Short mmCIF file of C-alpha atoms in Angstrom, two decimals:
data_model
loop_
_atom_site.label_atom_id
_atom_site.label_comp_id
_atom_site.label_asym_id
_atom_site.label_seq_id
_atom_site.Cartn_x
_atom_site.Cartn_y
_atom_site.Cartn_z
CA ASN E 151 -0.04 0.02 0.04
CA ALA E 152 1.18 3.49 -0.74
CA GLY E 153 -0.71 4.93 2.16
CA VAL E 154 -1.66 8.63 1.98
CA THR E 155 -0.20 10.43 -0.95
CA GLN E 156 -0.12 13.99 -1.57
CA THR E 157 0.77 16.20 -4.75
CA PRO E 158 2.42 18.44 -5.34
CA LYS E 159 5.16 18.41 -2.72
CA PHE E 160 6.04 22.17 -3.26
CA GLN E 161 3.98 24.98 -4.93
CA VAL E 162 4.39 28.63 -5.37
CA LEU E 163 1.41 30.80 -6.33
CA LYS E 164 0.69 34.48 -6.79
CA THR E 165 -2.00 36.17 -4.90
CA GLY E 166 -5.30 35.50 -6.71
CA GLN E 167 -4.47 32.27 -8.46
CA SER E 168 -6.40 29.02 -7.83
CA MET E 169 -5.10 25.59 -7.24
CA THR E 170 -6.12 22.15 -6.37
CA LEU E 171 -3.94 20.06 -3.71
CA GLN E 172 -4.54 16.33 -4.38
CA CYS E 173 -4.81 13.74 -1.86
CA ALA E 174 -5.59 9.94 -2.11
CA GLN E 175 -5.33 6.88 -0.01
CA ASP E 176 -5.52 3.15 -0.89
CA MET E 177 -6.45 2.00 2.46
CA ASN E 178 -10.13 2.19 1.98
CA HIS E 179 -10.47 4.61 4.94
CA GLU E 180 -13.83 6.31 5.25
CA TYR E 181 -12.67 9.22 6.96
CA MET E 182 -10.25 12.00 5.34
CA SER E 183 -9.29 15.33 6.46
CA TRP E 184 -6.94 18.42 5.51
CA TYR E 185 -4.90 20.27 8.17
CA ARG E 186 -2.62 23.35 7.82
CA GLN E 187 0.43 23.54 9.73
CA ASP E 188 1.93 27.07 10.86
CA PRO E 189 4.93 27.64 12.99
CA GLY E 190 4.00 27.62 16.69
CA MET E 191 0.36 26.64 16.13
CA GLY E 192 0.28 22.90 15.58
CA LEU E 193 -2.18 21.57 12.96
CA ARG E 194 -5.48 23.04 12.46
CA LEU E 195 -8.37 21.29 10.75
CA ILE E 196 -9.62 22.83 7.56
CA HIS E 197 -12.19 20.38 6.30
CA TYR E 198 -13.14 16.79 6.85
CA SER E 199 -15.14 14.02 5.29
CA VAL E 200 -16.72 10.99 6.85
CA GLY E 201 -17.33 9.14 3.63
CA ALA E 202 -17.93 9.75 -0.24
CA GLY E 203 -20.41 12.75 -0.67
CA ILE E 204 -20.13 13.90 2.88
CA THR E 205 -17.90 16.94 3.85
CA ASP E 206 -18.02 19.24 6.71
CA GLN E 207 -15.92 22.36 7.88
CA GLY E 208 -13.25 22.19 10.24
CA GLU E 209 -11.73 25.06 12.52
CA VAL E 210 -10.24 27.24 9.65
CA PRO E 211 -12.40 26.59 6.36
CA ASN E 212 -12.49 30.13 4.90
CA GLY E 213 -10.83 30.27 1.51
CA TYR E 214 -10.93 26.60 0.94
CA ASN E 215 -13.27 24.05 -0.75
CA VAL E 216 -13.33 20.35 -0.76
CA SER E 217 -15.49 17.67 -2.34
CA ARG E 218 -15.27 13.83 -1.77
CA SER E 219 -16.74 12.01 -5.19
CA THR E 220 -14.90 8.69 -4.19
CA THR E 221 -13.56 7.03 -1.15
CA GLU E 222 -9.97 7.23 -2.26
CA ASP E 223 -9.72 10.96 -3.05
CA PHE E 224 -10.14 14.26 -1.31
CA PRO E 225 -8.83 17.24 -3.06
CA LEU E 226 -8.63 20.70 -1.52
CA ARG E 227 -9.32 23.81 -3.52
CA LEU E 228 -7.97 27.29 -3.21
CA LEU E 229 -10.16 29.49 -5.35
CA SER E 230 -8.26 32.73 -4.90
CA ALA E 231 -4.96 32.25 -3.11
CA ALA E 232 -3.92 34.72 -0.40
CA PRO E 233 -0.52 35.30 1.56
CA SER E 234 -2.30 34.15 4.64
CA GLN E 235 -2.56 30.69 3.08
CA THR E 236 1.06 30.23 2.97
CA SER E 237 1.51 27.15 5.25
CA VAL E 238 2.38 23.33 5.05
CA TYR E 239 -0.88 21.27 4.34
CA PHE E 240 -1.47 17.74 5.46
CA CYS E 241 -3.93 15.23 4.28
CA ALA E 242 -5.07 12.43 6.55
CA SER E 243 -7.35 9.37 6.68
CA SER E 244 -8.59 6.85 9.03
CA LEU E 245 -10.98 4.01 9.60
CA ARG E 246 -14.37 5.49 10.84
CA THR E 247 -14.36 3.05 13.63
CA VAL E 248 -11.15 4.56 14.97
CA TYR E 249 -11.35 7.91 13.32
CA ASN E 250 -8.82 9.33 15.92
CA GLU E 251 -5.97 7.14 14.74
CA GLN E 252 -5.26 9.08 11.53
CA PHE E 253 -2.45 8.46 9.04
CA PHE E 254 -0.76 11.54 7.41
CA GLY E 255 0.54 12.19 4.13
CA PRO E 256 3.76 13.65 3.50
CA GLY E 257 2.52 17.27 3.10
CA THR E 258 2.36 20.02 0.59
CA ARG E 259 4.58 23.30 1.07
CA LEU E 260 2.66 26.15 -0.36
CA THR E 261 3.85 29.69 -0.73
CA VAL E 262 1.71 32.51 -1.87
CA LEU E 263 3.43 35.75 -2.92
CA GLY L 7 -12.09 27.20 19.58
CA GLN L 8 -10.63 24.52 21.78
CA GLN L 9 -7.08 24.75 22.67
CA LEU L 10 -4.47 22.54 23.87
CA ASN L 11 -1.48 23.92 25.78
CA GLN L 12 1.52 21.76 25.33
CA SER L 13 4.68 22.02 27.39
CA PRO L 14 7.56 22.55 27.11
CA GLN L 15 7.85 24.34 23.65
CA SER L 16 11.26 22.90 23.24
CA MET L 17 13.91 20.60 25.07
CA PHE L 18 17.67 19.96 24.68
CA ILE L 19 18.90 16.70 26.27
CA GLN L 20 21.87 14.44 26.27
CA GLU L 21 21.38 10.84 24.87
CA GLY L 22 20.30 8.45 27.54
CA GLU L 23 18.38 10.95 29.42
CA ASP L 24 14.70 10.65 30.18
CA VAL L 25 12.10 13.13 28.69
CA SER L 26 8.65 14.26 30.00
CA MET L 27 6.10 16.40 28.05
CA ASN L 28 2.57 17.27 28.87
CA CYS L 29 -0.64 18.66 27.48
CA THR L 30 -3.47 20.34 29.24
CA SER L 31 -6.91 21.67 28.18
CA SER L 32 -9.73 23.63 29.71
CA SER L 33 -12.11 21.32 28.05
CA ILE L 34 -12.66 17.46 28.75
CA PHE L 35 -11.57 15.03 25.89
CA ASN L 36 -12.57 11.46 25.62
CA THR L 37 -9.53 10.55 23.56
CA TRP L 38 -5.98 11.66 23.77
CA LEU L 39 -3.28 10.81 21.27
CA TRP L 40 0.51 11.46 20.78
CA TYR L 41 2.08 11.97 17.42
CA LYS L 42 5.70 12.45 16.26
CA GLN L 43 6.73 14.60 13.18
CA ASP L 44 10.31 14.05 11.47
CA PRO L 45 11.53 16.82 9.42
CA GLY L 46 9.76 17.04 6.15
CA GLU L 47 7.23 14.43 7.00
CA GLY L 48 3.77 13.89 8.15
CA PRO L 49 2.96 13.28 11.88
CA VAL L 50 2.99 9.58 12.77
CA LEU L 51 0.71 8.11 15.58
CA LEU L 52 2.62 7.03 18.68
CA ILE L 53 0.12 6.28 21.36
CA ALA L 54 -3.70 6.40 21.61
CA LEU L 55 -5.33 6.61 24.90
CA TYR L 56 -9.28 6.08 25.40
CA LYS L 57 -9.93 5.70 29.03
CA ALA L 58 -9.27 8.34 31.87
CA GLY L 59 -6.36 7.05 34.06
CA GLU L 60 -5.05 4.82 31.22
CA LEU L 61 -1.44 4.23 30.99
CA THR L 62 -0.05 2.87 27.63
CA SER L 63 3.61 1.95 26.60
CA ASN L 64 5.03 1.56 23.24
CA GLY L 65 8.75 0.66 23.60
CA ARG L 66 10.47 3.30 25.38
CA LEU L 67 7.52 5.72 25.11
CA THR L 68 4.76 5.75 28.04
CA ALA L 69 1.65 7.87 27.81
CA GLN L 70 -0.96 8.53 30.46
CA PHE L 71 -4.66 9.85 30.11
CA GLY L 72 -5.12 12.28 33.03
CA ILE L 73 -7.91 11.35 35.64
CA THR L 74 -9.44 14.69 35.05
CA ARG L 75 -9.73 14.13 31.41
CA LYS L 76 -8.22 17.48 30.78
CA ASP L 77 -4.45 16.42 30.43
CA SER L 78 -2.12 13.69 29.11
CA PHE L 79 1.41 13.16 29.55
CA LEU L 80 4.31 11.63 27.46
CA ASN L 81 7.46 9.96 28.66
CA ILE L 82 10.47 8.97 26.71
CA SER L 83 12.94 6.68 28.53
CA ALA L 84 16.69 6.51 27.74
CA SER L 85 16.53 8.84 24.73
CA ILE L 86 18.64 8.16 21.52
CA PRO L 87 19.23 10.52 18.64
CA SER L 88 16.42 9.26 16.47
CA ASP L 89 14.10 10.48 19.17
CA VAL L 90 14.75 13.93 17.55
CA GLY L 91 11.61 15.67 16.20
CA ILE L 92 8.32 17.37 17.16
CA TYR L 93 5.90 15.77 19.49
CA PHE L 94 2.11 16.55 19.10
CA CYS L 95 -0.55 15.87 21.69
CA ALA L 96 -3.92 15.89 20.10
CA GLY L 97 -7.42 15.39 21.75
CA SER L 98 -10.92 14.55 20.57
CA GLN L 99 -14.31 15.05 22.25
CA ALA L 100 -17.13 12.45 22.13
CA GLY L 101 -20.15 12.62 19.84
CA GLY L 102 -22.16 15.30 18.20
CA THR L 103 -20.49 17.98 15.85
CA SER L 104 -17.19 17.05 17.37
CA TYR L 105 -17.14 13.79 15.61
CA GLY L 106 -14.03 13.36 13.50
CA LYS L 107 -12.34 16.55 14.80
CA LEU L 108 -8.92 16.45 16.48
CA THR L 109 -7.55 19.45 18.24
CA PHE L 110 -3.64 19.61 18.17
CA GLY L 111 -1.27 21.00 20.71
CA GLN L 112 1.39 23.46 19.58
CA GLY L 113 4.11 20.76 19.72
CA THR L 114 7.31 19.92 21.69
CA ILE L 115 10.47 20.37 19.69
CA LEU L 116 12.92 17.61 21.07
CA THR L 117 16.65 17.85 20.46
CA VAL L 118 19.03 15.03 21.56
CA HIS L 119 22.61 15.52 21.78
CA PRO L 120 24.93 12.52 21.31
#
């Protein structure tokens, strides 16, 4: 199993540009989530999904959209990037029965100029 | 939102020493977890705790779920250089709209000198 994969690993955007961060898992996990990590602030939940077709907001959802059309994929969309969205983004997945025990991807480092 | 206060923020120790770190909250959590993050990688789960008072070990790591359900502790015995990294606590509340949401502490940066 590849586990949780994320692409790209690095990305530089200009303010106002849009992009999609990709996340995929091959463990048949129902639960998937997106976090952002900023220095000194730990990880903060952006959006999460408990299954295909179901998504909900986390702690910091503004400026981000998600969809879950399949069990395997959970892309994160930035519609109009802002410098405040410069961060490291992590995708995670878990079985719904033990949703707290999350497996994290390697992260995407995003810089918005 | 909920906050977890993790301390210390950083630690510099000699190889072979024991390490202790803790996490506190003003809210009750029904699950406490400890993750480790190596540079350039995503966090990896070390220990999960599901019952107040629970004490769980994973090799040289031992974690405890506080009796008040508002805190948790992680101890590392006989540290080695590969213990270097950032350690995060995380908590989860039961049921309702909190389902599926983890709250993370700010992290403890551990440096081990050979």
